[in-house]
């Protein structure tokens, strides 16, 4: 017997009939190897034995060719050191030529023989390489619909069906090589064992491995919708809810059961591989008509961590296209399409059944008043998680109308966490996804809704009317995969005894709500950390910061270059992607897309965003507003002040940060934000936008007509509306006084005030008076203990509110503050009512006493004739159209 540790023997020739069959099959089969170079997986010197999932002549031919093309040892040669004539065996075989049944006893003989051999020769080893073969995984655009009927699935098909699959789908064959398993290492770890028992154990491990790979490639085995429905109805919580409903309503148990059955049929997906594959063909043409390209970034990182986890995709929600885009891209990338939680409003005639067969399951907007529905839906989600079905849902609850991430609604997250606690068999992984567009199909309807128009109800007729969107082009789309979030570490941090809560479907530990809230916030933060900055985002950031949404071309090019440098040199995270276009190309692209218009002029062209495009552009500015929030804050400090102490900028930043963080889902704690501000200040100094003196402790900008000051103000104005909303809230609360108004009434008053201010000042940003933003700010005031609710449900507030009024004078110009006060009807000047005290100071060792005097005078807003400390009425002249 030859030494198994020697070099593998030279490639032997396969039988002539095998080679002939391979030549006949070759024109019909095109192989894609995964990984592309599987030889790098092998350990040098040890013989290779391949194991495939199912026995079949065609699989052997495909494996032989894949190994030949990859430079691997041929599977048809004898296995070194054994009596086997082939270096390959299958876990399952079929008896008979045409209508045989599968059996799974074949691998035991081979594995047992190898184990006995290794026991007799301790110096030898065999590396077993699992190989998965899928025929028809990813047909191309020109593939006919009929071919999907013969695509890869979970059923072990007969030879005739396999032959048809090869003829129809053979050009889309995937051969997946897994990392080899060293039998010597496994045997040494197991210790003394019986060869037969050890062989059965190895076979079970291999079958589990193949099932996991197949589930990752073509999806879990959901052989029939009825099996899931039956599991839901037979679950103890559902049976108890049915009995409770029957007793409460005094109806027969059978009638209550039929009601529960109708509910789960209303909810449940009816996943169909042929429908998914057919839809992928249709969507290929659909996307080509709509978009110029769909890009995915960091997907390889997401795919690498997914195996062995229950994956829950949690993307941002900006368009109805989100559902289809993510599922389509996952499918085309070789990943199973997730089951998607969709609103029941999308369960339309014709469309609903198609979505259901594509993996959509439907939920009602509210579960209140229907205990049976709540239990049934929770159990359905638990069944999906228990079966390892990947899911997708939007924790924002609905599509964002403003372009910002919405405050999360954690209902689905809570269901997922509780389902995992009940049966923690497979760790849960949440995968955030950022979806970035350059133009939205729903853009105009969003603006209408924000302006007060009622939301149009989804209908089949409305869908048919919406087909006119196919006449337009919508640019590029980016899907950026953020850093995944594992559930188990969050549970470990919340409670070291969380595993004790498992098994009880009704368990609601006191820490559960806290974990769900933390999880929701981290998802939103990680979505923002994976933002894609496209040309339209940059144009919106620049042009919307000018009064008439116009800029001289030279100024616009300089501002775009500055924004690109800011995002590149001060990276928000390593998953943010930035357009490779340079400023001239960005301007040209904006003109091509119809977002901006060029006005020719002898002294230099002007680029303008007209009224309607400007309103729509605010959506795309808000997509990436968080990336420039730190820079905008620092710049805001110099809108009405020529000079400030660095320490003052940092101190005020700490005060304002909790509110900006809550609105934009920023990732840092207070110290982290201070570090970001320090880096931003240094960037502005390097670029000449600020000058540092007194060893960097005092900062100064140039006069208003200076190019650097103009660039700084353009950055600042992207965030100034947030501070105006904050001031509106404070002013409205002060107007009504303590113990006079509820949080809901304050929210409505703020929205009306902002809407009127927008009309008077011609502001083209409907999100300025979005109630949700005021609601979030009021909630944050309550969390900070600045505002609270008394026993009567009315709002009371702390004197810290006066400090916020005083600090607002540093940021907001006097005319803006007075306009807000006039609309809210506040008697007197809130500025004067606030006790006069410096909001900041220059350290005593900063140098000149005169510098200290002038700086404090500026912070007191004392008017002076010195331009260097001009406040509220700076001599600046706005540049722009």
Short mmCIF file of N, CA and C in Angstrom, two decimals, residues 95 161 210 283 335 379 403 586 620 648 729 741 830 858 868:
data_model
loop_
_atom_site.label_atom_id
_atom_site.label_comp_id
_atom_site.label_asym_id
_atom_site.label_seq_id
_atom_site.Cartn_x
_atom_site.Cartn_y
_atom_site.Cartn_z
N UNK A 95 -31.56 4.14 -6.32
CA UNK A 95 -31.55 2.80 -6.88
C UNK A 95 -32.36 2.79 -8.16
N UNK A 161 -35.35 14.25 -15.25
CA UNK A 161 -35.52 15.67 -14.92
C UNK A 161 -34.17 16.37 -14.81
N UNK A 210 -24.25 20.33 4.01
CA UNK A 210 -24.86 20.51 2.68
C UNK A 210 -26.21 21.22 2.79
N UNK A 283 -37.72 41.68 -13.61
CA UNK A 283 -37.11 42.82 -12.93
C UNK A 283 -35.83 43.27 -13.62
N UNK A 335 -27.61 34.65 -3.04
CA UNK A 335 -28.08 34.54 -1.66
C UNK A 335 -29.59 34.39 -1.69
N UNK A 379 -46.54 34.05 16.50
CA UNK A 379 -46.17 32.65 16.31
C UNK A 379 -45.66 32.41 14.90
N UNK A 403 -36.45 62.03 3.77
CA UNK A 403 -35.09 61.62 3.44
C UNK A 403 -34.26 61.30 4.66
N UNK A 586 -19.75 66.31 -11.60
CA UNK A 586 -20.95 66.34 -10.77
C UNK A 586 -21.94 67.37 -11.30
N UNK A 620 -32.71 64.55 -0.81
CA UNK A 620 -31.39 63.95 -1.01
C UNK A 620 -30.33 64.63 -0.14
N UNK A 648 -15.34 77.24 23.65
CA UNK A 648 -16.76 77.60 23.60
C UNK A 648 -17.49 76.75 22.57
N UNK A 729 -39.79 75.49 19.28
CA UNK A 729 -40.36 74.68 20.36
C UNK A 729 -40.22 75.40 21.70
N UNK A 741 -50.07 73.24 28.66
CA UNK A 741 -50.14 72.63 27.33
C UNK A 741 -49.61 71.20 27.40
N UNK A 830 -37.48 87.28 24.56
CA UNK A 830 -36.95 86.18 25.36
C UNK A 830 -35.49 86.38 25.66
N UNK A 858 -18.53 89.99 22.44
CA UNK A 858 -19.21 89.31 21.33
C UNK A 858 -20.18 88.29 21.84
N UNK A 868 -14.15 92.85 13.52
CA UNK A 868 -13.62 91.56 13.95
C UNK A 868 -14.53 90.85 14.93
#
